[in-house]
């Protein structure tokens, strides 16, 4: 029963983070109101949502992914976990990048779509295709999955470090030093490592606490209040980061905000997640194409008044969710194999 509650909470949080990601990619004030005095107000409002609340979404994905990978982890389970991630992450990563590339190739050759695509004539060549599939050239929101794939591949290196408190503490100290000093790692984002490693450490040491198991002796009210407290601290750190324009503040803010939000919402209080809420990979994969199309096409048919971009932005997550739900239903009914591949077998 406790495991069902935990899994249900993961679905709710993944779904919520997916909706936030849509807001992050839905900015449209400049498209509709360029040069108009009202643009600054709408632009600022949208970025307060997208650059504020919305920015906890991807850190949340990293933390959920890291926690689930190292939950119950042993060396004997490495092959099994890698095999599951090949089906649930690598295969759809390749397929979505391929579809986005083909979509751009076709769209750039259709007169009525050229301006919407906005990338000129996309070459149809094998070398460009390979680059698009590997480096998400025409689907840049998949940078997160590229990072996640690298982190999953590093399990044989990360696990020996994460097993012991002194080595994982040392690793986090080094990562924060890299973040504070502005140094970079080859291929890997330092902030992604911080989110992923922090959650992975919880999976190996604090499962009872994270999953709110009865044996934890945790008082629910204190747990919730602590969560809200962490979110208040995260908000203060965020404001400090804005004043100082210091990236480590934003990283720490997002880390604490995700932890605080998890604590502030008890899993036992959440209703059972609906089926469509488990299709987050498909929603994540399809959202950017429709957000871009709706915003750019809208500039051609909708009036350039402040209410249009504002309302489109506010309701974009609901609009995209509706499109993804209908499209997903059609795929499950008529092309179930394609659906399974696109949604990572979920």
mmCIF file of N, CA, C and O in Angstrom, residues 65-118:
data_model
loop_
_atom_site.group_PDB
_atom_site.id
_atom_site.type_symbol
_atom_site.label_atom_id
_atom_site.label_comp_id
_atom_site.label_asym_id
_atom_site.label_seq_id
_atom_site.Cartn_x
_atom_site.Cartn_y
_atom_site.Cartn_z
ATOM 1 N N UNK A 65 14.091 11.137 -11.328
ATOM 2 C CA UNK A 65 14.809 10.114 -12.100
ATOM 3 C C UNK A 65 15.956 9.514 -11.289
ATOM 4 O O UNK A 65 16.150 8.298 -11.277
ATOM 5 N N UNK A 66 16.726 10.370 -10.612
ATOM 6 C CA UNK A 66 17.829 9.873 -9.807
ATOM 7 C C UNK A 66 17.344 9.017 -8.660
ATOM 8 O O UNK A 66 17.915 7.952 -8.367
ATOM 9 N N UNK A 67 16.277 9.459 -8.009
ATOM 10 C CA UNK A 67 15.749 8.699 -6.882
ATOM 11 C C UNK A 67 15.251 7.327 -7.330
ATOM 12 O O UNK A 67 15.561 6.304 -6.708
ATOM 13 N N UNK A 68 14.490 7.284 -8.420
ATOM 14 C CA UNK A 68 13.942 6.013 -8.884
ATOM 15 C C UNK A 68 15.034 5.064 -9.369
ATOM 16 O O UNK A 68 14.936 3.848 -9.195
ATOM 17 N N UNK A 69 16.095 5.607 -9.974
ATOM 18 C CA UNK A 69 17.159 4.733 -10.469
ATOM 19 C C UNK A 69 17.888 4.052 -9.314
ATOM 20 O O UNK A 69 18.213 2.857 -9.387
ATOM 21 N N UNK A 70 18.150 4.796 -8.246
ATOM 22 C CA UNK A 70 18.924 4.224 -7.140
ATOM 23 C C UNK A 70 18.045 3.669 -6.016
ATOM 24 O O UNK A 70 18.569 3.197 -5.013
ATOM 25 N N UNK A 71 16.752 3.707 -6.185
ATOM 26 C CA UNK A 71 15.851 3.068 -5.226
ATOM 27 C C UNK A 71 15.997 1.550 -5.367
ATOM 28 O O UNK A 71 15.825 0.997 -6.445
ATOM 29 N N UNK A 72 16.329 0.876 -4.286
ATOM 30 C CA UNK A 72 16.549 -0.582 -4.297
ATOM 31 C C UNK A 72 17.757 -0.982 -5.141
ATOM 32 O O UNK A 72 17.840 -2.121 -5.598
ATOM 33 N N UNK A 73 18.679 -0.059 -5.392
ATOM 34 C CA UNK A 73 19.785 -0.364 -6.295
ATOM 35 C C UNK A 73 20.790 -1.311 -5.653
ATOM 36 O O UNK A 73 21.169 -1.171 -4.496
ATOM 37 N N UNK A 74 21.225 -2.294 -6.450
ATOM 38 C CA UNK A 74 22.372 -3.145 -6.129
ATOM 39 C C UNK A 74 23.103 -3.398 -7.440
ATOM 40 O O UNK A 74 22.553 -3.190 -8.524
ATOM 41 N N UNK A 75 24.341 -3.863 -7.333
ATOM 42 C CA UNK A 75 25.099 -4.146 -8.553
ATOM 43 C C UNK A 75 24.370 -5.156 -9.439
ATOM 44 O O UNK A 75 24.411 -5.055 -10.668
ATOM 45 N N UNK A 76 23.689 -6.119 -8.810
ATOM 46 C CA UNK A 76 23.008 -7.154 -9.595
ATOM 47 C C UNK A 76 21.834 -6.597 -10.397
ATOM 48 O O UNK A 76 21.383 -7.220 -11.361
ATOM 49 N N UNK A 77 21.337 -5.431 -10.006
ATOM 50 C CA UNK A 77 20.184 -4.835 -10.698
ATOM 51 C C UNK A 77 20.589 -3.820 -11.769
ATOM 52 O O UNK A 77 19.729 -3.259 -12.435
ATOM 53 N N UNK A 78 21.903 -3.587 -11.931
ATOM 54 C CA UNK A 78 22.348 -2.571 -12.882
ATOM 55 C C UNK A 78 21.884 -2.882 -14.298
ATOM 56 O O UNK A 78 21.349 -2.010 -15.000
ATOM 57 N N UNK A 79 22.086 -4.121 -14.745
ATOM 58 C CA UNK A 79 21.669 -4.492 -16.102
ATOM 59 C C UNK A 79 20.182 -4.333 -16.312
ATOM 60 O O UNK A 79 19.729 -3.831 -17.354
ATOM 61 N N UNK A 80 19.401 -4.747 -15.306
ATOM 62 C CA UNK A 80 17.946 -4.615 -15.395
ATOM 63 C C UNK A 80 17.522 -3.151 -15.487
ATOM 64 O O UNK A 80 16.661 -2.782 -16.288
ATOM 65 N N UNK A 81 18.146 -2.304 -14.661
ATOM 66 C CA UNK A 81 17.787 -0.888 -14.664
ATOM 67 C C UNK A 81 18.218 -0.226 -15.970
ATOM 68 O O UNK A 81 17.478 0.605 -16.528
ATOM 69 N N UNK A 82 19.383 -0.568 -16.470
ATOM 70 C CA UNK A 82 19.809 -0.038 -17.763
ATOM 71 C C UNK A 82 18.858 -0.473 -18.876
ATOM 72 O O UNK A 82 18.489 0.323 -19.742
ATOM 73 N N UNK A 83 18.462 -1.733 -18.854
ATOM 74 C CA UNK A 83 17.565 -2.244 -19.888
ATOM 75 C C UNK A 83 16.231 -1.512 -19.880
ATOM 76 O O UNK A 83 15.691 -1.162 -20.937
ATOM 77 N N UNK A 84 15.700 -1.244 -18.684
ATOM 78 C CA UNK A 84 14.430 -0.522 -18.598
ATOM 79 C C UNK A 84 14.583 0.899 -19.117
ATOM 80 O O UNK A 84 13.683 1.433 -19.779
ATOM 81 N N UNK A 85 15.715 1.545 -18.816
ATOM 82 C CA UNK A 85 15.921 2.918 -19.278
ATOM 83 C C UNK A 85 16.168 2.990 -20.774
ATOM 84 O O UNK A 85 15.866 4.002 -21.405
ATOM 85 N N UNK A 86 16.697 1.938 -21.357
ATOM 86 C CA UNK A 86 16.840 1.912 -22.817
ATOM 87 C C UNK A 86 15.459 2.003 -23.458
ATOM 88 O O UNK A 86 15.238 2.757 -24.419
ATOM 89 N N UNK A 87 14.504 1.252 -22.908
ATOM 90 C CA UNK A 87 13.141 1.252 -23.454
ATOM 91 C C UNK A 87 12.374 2.517 -23.102
ATOM 92 O O UNK A 87 11.584 3.019 -23.899
ATOM 93 N N UNK A 88 12.593 3.020 -21.891
ATOM 94 C CA UNK A 88 11.777 4.141 -21.420
ATOM 95 C C UNK A 88 12.361 5.509 -21.732
ATOM 96 O O UNK A 88 11.640 6.508 -21.715
ATOM 97 N N UNK A 89 13.675 5.591 -22.019
ATOM 98 C CA UNK A 89 14.309 6.892 -22.246
ATOM 99 C C UNK A 89 15.064 6.940 -23.571
ATOM 100 O O UNK A 89 14.826 7.828 -24.403
ATOM 101 N N UNK A 90 15.992 6.011 -23.798
ATOM 102 C CA UNK A 90 16.858 6.097 -24.979
ATOM 103 C C UNK A 90 16.079 5.945 -26.286
ATOM 104 O O UNK A 90 16.250 6.744 -27.213
ATOM 105 N N UNK A 91 15.233 4.910 -26.373
ATOM 106 C CA UNK A 91 14.484 4.679 -27.611
ATOM 107 C C UNK A 91 13.565 5.861 -27.940
ATOM 108 O O UNK A 91 13.590 6.378 -29.062
ATOM 109 N N UNK A 92 12.732 6.337 -26.993
ATOM 110 C CA UNK A 92 11.902 7.504 -27.334
ATOM 111 C C UNK A 92 12.715 8.769 -27.589
ATOM 112 O O UNK A 92 12.300 9.612 -28.388
ATOM 113 N N UNK A 93 13.872 8.909 -26.942
ATOM 114 C CA UNK A 93 14.748 10.051 -27.210
ATOM 115 C C UNK A 93 15.155 10.069 -28.682
ATOM 116 O O UNK A 93 15.071 11.103 -29.357
ATOM 117 N N UNK A 94 15.574 8.928 -29.184
ATOM 118 C CA UNK A 94 15.981 8.828 -30.587
ATOM 119 C C UNK A 94 14.788 9.072 -31.511
ATOM 120 O O UNK A 94 14.878 9.814 -32.497
ATOM 121 N N UNK A 95 13.661 8.442 -31.205
ATOM 122 C CA UNK A 95 12.487 8.545 -32.072
ATOM 123 C C UNK A 95 11.947 9.971 -32.121
ATOM 124 O O UNK A 95 11.634 10.491 -33.207
ATOM 125 N N UNK A 96 11.834 10.630 -30.963
ATOM 126 C CA UNK A 96 11.318 12.005 -30.942
ATOM 127 C C UNK A 96 12.251 12.951 -31.704
ATOM 128 O O UNK A 96 11.778 13.812 -32.459
ATOM 129 N N UNK A 97 13.551 12.805 -31.506
ATOM 130 C CA UNK A 97 14.500 13.670 -32.227
ATOM 131 C C UNK A 97 14.400 13.452 -33.732
ATOM 132 O O UNK A 97 14.497 14.404 -34.521
ATOM 133 N N UNK A 98 14.207 12.190 -34.135
ATOM 134 C CA UNK A 98 14.029 11.878 -35.558
ATOM 135 C C UNK A 98 12.757 12.536 -36.099
ATOM 136 O O UNK A 98 12.770 13.161 -37.165
ATOM 137 N N UNK A 99 11.655 12.433 -35.353
ATOM 138 C CA UNK A 99 10.385 13.000 -35.811
ATOM 139 C C UNK A 99 10.451 14.526 -35.894
ATOM 140 O O UNK A 99 9.911 15.134 -36.832
ATOM 141 N N UNK A 100 11.105 15.158 -34.919
ATOM 142 C CA UNK A 100 11.240 16.611 -34.970
ATOM 143 C C UNK A 100 12.060 17.032 -36.184
ATOM 144 O O UNK A 100 11.736 18.026 -36.862
ATOM 145 N N UNK A 101 13.128 16.294 -36.468
ATOM 146 C CA UNK A 101 13.951 16.629 -37.630
ATOM 147 C C UNK A 101 13.141 16.489 -38.917
ATOM 148 O O UNK A 101 13.140 17.399 -39.761
ATOM 149 N N UNK A 102 12.441 15.366 -39.067
ATOM 150 C CA UNK A 102 11.622 15.158 -40.269
ATOM 151 C C UNK A 102 10.539 16.233 -40.369
ATOM 152 O O UNK A 102 10.233 16.747 -41.457
ATOM 153 N N UNK A 103 9.947 16.573 -39.224
ATOM 154 C CA UNK A 103 8.927 17.619 -39.222
ATOM 155 C C UNK A 103 9.462 18.950 -39.691
ATOM 156 O O UNK A 103 8.819 19.664 -40.477
ATOM 157 N N UNK A 104 10.664 19.313 -39.257
ATOM 158 C CA UNK A 104 11.280 20.558 -39.695
ATOM 159 C C UNK A 104 11.654 20.503 -41.175
ATOM 160 O O UNK A 104 11.528 21.499 -41.899
ATOM 161 N N UNK A 105 12.138 19.356 -41.623
ATOM 162 C CA UNK A 105 12.484 19.203 -43.039
ATOM 163 C C UNK A 105 11.254 19.425 -43.909
ATOM 164 O O UNK A 105 11.285 20.168 -44.903
ATOM 165 N N UNK A 106 10.149 18.774 -43.543
ATOM 166 C CA UNK A 106 8.915 18.907 -44.326
ATOM 167 C C UNK A 106 8.358 20.325 -44.215
ATOM 168 O O UNK A 106 7.995 20.960 -45.215
ATOM 169 N N UNK A 107 8.282 20.838 -42.972
ATOM 170 C CA UNK A 107 7.712 22.168 -42.754
ATOM 171 C C UNK A 107 8.479 23.264 -43.463
ATOM 172 O O UNK A 107 7.878 24.237 -43.952
ATOM 173 N N UNK A 108 9.798 23.118 -43.535
ATOM 174 C CA UNK A 108 10.603 24.157 -44.185
ATOM 175 C C UNK A 108 10.427 24.171 -45.696
ATOM 176 O O UNK A 108 10.872 25.112 -46.366
ATOM 177 N N UNK A 109 9.763 23.136 -46.236
ATOM 178 C CA UNK A 109 9.543 23.060 -47.682
ATOM 179 C C UNK A 109 8.109 23.367 -48.075
ATOM 180 O O UNK A 109 7.774 23.331 -49.261
ATOM 181 N N UNK A 110 7.260 23.634 -47.097
ATOM 182 C CA UNK A 110 5.876 24.001 -47.380
ATOM 183 C C UNK A 110 5.739 25.517 -47.282
ATOM 184 O O UNK A 110 6.029 26.093 -46.219
ATOM 185 N N UNK A 111 5.293 26.193 -48.344
ATOM 186 C CA UNK A 111 5.236 27.659 -48.349
ATOM 187 C C UNK A 111 4.476 28.243 -47.159
ATOM 188 O O UNK A 111 4.904 29.235 -46.568
ATOM 189 N N UNK A 112 3.358 27.620 -46.796
ATOM 190 C CA UNK A 112 2.540 28.174 -45.717
ATOM 191 C C UNK A 112 3.081 27.845 -44.324
ATOM 192 O O UNK A 112 2.572 28.341 -43.313
ATOM 193 N N UNK A 113 4.133 27.007 -44.271
ATOM 194 C CA UNK A 113 4.725 26.642 -42.983
ATOM 195 C C UNK A 113 6.122 27.236 -42.788
ATOM 196 O O UNK A 113 6.654 27.223 -41.677
ATOM 197 N N UNK A 114 6.714 27.763 -43.822
ATOM 198 C CA UNK A 114 8.112 28.226 -43.757
ATOM 199 C C UNK A 114 8.323 29.271 -42.676
ATOM 200 O O UNK A 114 9.268 29.183 -41.881
ATOM 201 N N UNK A 115 7.427 30.266 -42.616
ATOM 202 C CA UNK A 115 7.584 31.320 -41.616
ATOM 203 C C UNK A 115 7.335 30.804 -40.207
ATOM 204 O O UNK A 115 7.948 31.278 -39.244
ATOM 205 N N UNK A 116 6.444 29.835 -40.071
ATOM 206 C CA UNK A 116 6.171 29.266 -38.753
ATOM 207 C C UNK A 116 7.383 28.491 -38.262
ATOM 208 O O UNK A 116 7.779 28.577 -37.095
ATOM 209 N N UNK A 117 8.004 27.707 -39.152
ATOM 210 C CA UNK A 117 9.204 26.953 -38.798
ATOM 211 C C UNK A 117 10.331 27.910 -38.461
ATOM 212 O O UNK A 117 11.043 27.739 -37.457
ATOM 213 N N UNK A 118 10.535 28.907 -39.289
ATOM 214 C CA UNK A 118 11.480 29.974 -38.998
ATOM 215 C C UNK A 118 12.939 29.575 -38.991
ATOM 216 O O UNK A 118 13.754 30.214 -38.323
#
